[in-house]
């Protein structure tokens, strides 16, 4: 089993950002180091989510271009049958 140890990285920051980190750290009782780690982790999560959404959107767009969609009219007609005794099956793609 291999252990994962933190690897130091150097980040060049403007003095203004350093001052802001120090002030916020004092307010939150956290070190600037902790704030930077937290900010980087949140940024990565946000960007990974955004990229995942972009990829899903591209995949859905390709499906739409291939006709793998249900028209608004067909979907509306199907939804209108929900909760009735004559509830229909989902319309097929391309309808």
mmCIF file of C-alpha atoms in Angstrom:
data_model
loop_
_atom_site.group_PDB
_atom_site.id
_atom_site.type_symbol
_atom_site.label_atom_id
_atom_site.label_comp_id
_atom_site.label_asym_id
_atom_site.label_seq_id
_atom_site.Cartn_x
_atom_site.Cartn_y
_atom_site.Cartn_z
ATOM 1 C CA UNK A 1 0.000 0.000 0.000
ATOM 2 C CA UNK A 2 1.528 3.301 -1.038
ATOM 3 C CA UNK A 3 0.958 6.420 1.006
ATOM 4 C CA UNK A 4 0.098 9.714 -0.631
ATOM 5 C CA UNK A 5 2.084 12.592 0.771
ATOM 6 C CA UNK A 6 1.489 16.238 -0.036
ATOM 7 C CA UNK A 7 3.860 17.581 -2.669
ATOM 8 C CA UNK A 8 4.931 21.192 -2.228
ATOM 9 C CA UNK A 9 4.179 23.505 -5.159
ATOM 10 C CA UNK A 10 5.205 27.097 -5.609
ATOM 11 C CA UNK A 11 2.580 29.646 -6.577
ATOM 12 C CA UNK A 12 3.548 33.227 -7.297
ATOM 13 C CA UNK A 13 0.903 35.569 -5.881
ATOM 14 C CA UNK A 14 0.518 39.313 -6.089
ATOM 15 C CA UNK A 15 1.065 41.120 -2.779
ATOM 16 C CA UNK A 16 -2.593 42.188 -2.802
ATOM 17 C CA UNK A 17 -3.755 38.563 -2.904
ATOM 18 C CA UNK A 18 -1.362 37.624 -0.122
ATOM 19 C CA UNK A 19 -2.745 40.472 2.016
ATOM 20 C CA UNK A 20 -6.290 39.356 1.321
ATOM 21 C CA UNK A 21 -5.453 35.755 2.236
ATOM 22 C CA UNK A 22 -3.866 36.868 5.481
ATOM 23 C CA UNK A 23 -6.821 39.102 6.410
ATOM 24 C CA UNK A 24 -9.367 36.400 5.597
ATOM 25 C CA UNK A 25 -7.301 33.837 7.457
ATOM 26 C CA UNK A 26 -7.378 36.000 10.574
ATOM 27 C CA UNK A 27 -11.144 36.448 10.303
ATOM 28 C CA UNK A 28 -11.773 32.723 9.778
ATOM 29 C CA UNK A 29 -9.026 31.546 12.141
ATOM 30 C CA UNK A 30 -7.402 29.645 9.276
ATOM 31 C CA UNK A 31 -3.962 29.852 7.771
ATOM 32 C CA UNK A 32 -3.442 31.338 4.307
ATOM 33 C CA UNK A 33 -2.128 27.882 3.345
ATOM 34 C CA UNK A 34 -5.431 26.257 4.353
ATOM 35 C CA UNK A 35 -7.415 28.889 2.450
ATOM 36 C CA UNK A 36 -5.351 28.310 -0.699
ATOM 37 C CA UNK A 37 -5.771 24.523 -0.485
ATOM 38 C CA UNK A 38 -9.520 24.915 0.026
ATOM 39 C CA UNK A 39 -9.839 27.391 -2.851
ATOM 40 C CA UNK A 40 -7.892 25.139 -5.222
ATOM 41 C CA UNK A 41 -9.924 22.060 -4.255
ATOM 42 C CA UNK A 42 -13.206 23.929 -4.788
ATOM 43 C CA UNK A 43 -12.031 25.388 -8.095
ATOM 44 C CA UNK A 44 -11.010 21.960 -9.384
ATOM 45 C CA UNK A 45 -14.345 20.457 -8.381
ATOM 46 C CA UNK A 46 -16.217 23.301 -10.072
ATOM 47 C CA UNK A 47 -14.206 23.043 -13.294
ATOM 48 C CA UNK A 48 -14.427 19.242 -13.386
ATOM 49 C CA UNK A 49 -18.217 19.494 -12.990
ATOM 50 C CA UNK A 50 -18.339 22.124 -15.735
ATOM 51 C CA UNK A 51 -16.260 19.942 -18.079
ATOM 52 C CA UNK A 52 -18.418 16.892 -17.325
ATOM 53 C CA UNK A 53 -21.524 18.942 -18.161
ATOM 54 C CA UNK A 54 -19.904 20.163 -21.392
ATOM 55 C CA UNK A 55 -19.123 16.592 -22.429
ATOM 56 C CA UNK A 56 -22.667 15.440 -21.608
ATOM 57 C CA UNK A 57 -24.077 18.358 -23.593
ATOM 58 C CA UNK A 58 -21.934 17.475 -26.613
ATOM 59 C CA UNK A 59 -23.054 13.849 -26.389
ATOM 60 C CA UNK A 60 -26.728 14.897 -26.211
ATOM 61 C CA UNK A 61 -26.211 17.254 -29.163
ATOM 62 C CA UNK A 62 -24.749 14.407 -31.226
ATOM 63 C CA UNK A 63 -27.729 12.231 -30.312
ATOM 64 C CA UNK A 64 -30.091 14.992 -31.409
ATOM 65 C CA UNK A 65 -28.256 15.355 -34.728
ATOM 66 C CA UNK A 66 -28.667 11.599 -35.231
ATOM 67 C CA UNK A 67 -32.417 11.894 -34.688
ATOM 68 C CA UNK A 68 -32.386 10.265 -31.259
ATOM 69 C CA UNK A 69 -34.992 12.694 -29.944
ATOM 70 C CA UNK A 70 -38.724 12.820 -29.297
ATOM 71 C CA UNK A 71 -40.606 15.795 -30.690
ATOM 72 C CA UNK A 72 -42.294 18.224 -28.358
ATOM 73 C CA UNK A 73 -45.692 17.319 -29.793
ATOM 74 C CA UNK A 74 -45.170 13.563 -29.267
ATOM 75 C CA UNK A 75 -43.896 14.127 -25.747
ATOM 76 C CA UNK A 76 -46.799 16.437 -24.874
ATOM 77 C CA UNK A 77 -49.354 13.937 -26.184
ATOM 78 C CA UNK A 78 -47.718 11.176 -24.139
ATOM 79 C CA UNK A 79 -47.601 13.275 -20.977
ATOM 80 C CA UNK A 80 -51.270 14.163 -21.404
ATOM 81 C CA UNK A 81 -52.084 10.459 -20.981
ATOM 82 C CA UNK A 82 -50.318 10.201 -17.622
ATOM 83 C CA UNK A 83 -52.670 9.495 -14.754
ATOM 84 C CA UNK A 84 -55.457 8.359 -17.074
ATOM 85 C CA UNK A 85 -56.805 4.894 -17.778
ATOM 86 C CA UNK A 86 -55.398 5.186 -21.318
ATOM 87 C CA UNK A 87 -51.784 5.946 -20.373
ATOM 88 C CA UNK A 88 -49.610 5.402 -23.454
ATOM 89 C CA UNK A 89 -46.110 3.982 -23.721
ATOM 90 C CA UNK A 90 -43.233 6.382 -24.246
ATOM 91 C CA UNK A 91 -43.062 7.471 -27.878
ATOM 92 C CA UNK A 92 -40.061 6.137 -29.807
ATOM 93 C CA UNK A 93 -37.097 8.317 -30.702
ATOM 94 C CA UNK A 94 -37.513 10.062 -34.017
ATOM 95 C CA UNK A 95 -41.229 10.607 -33.517
#
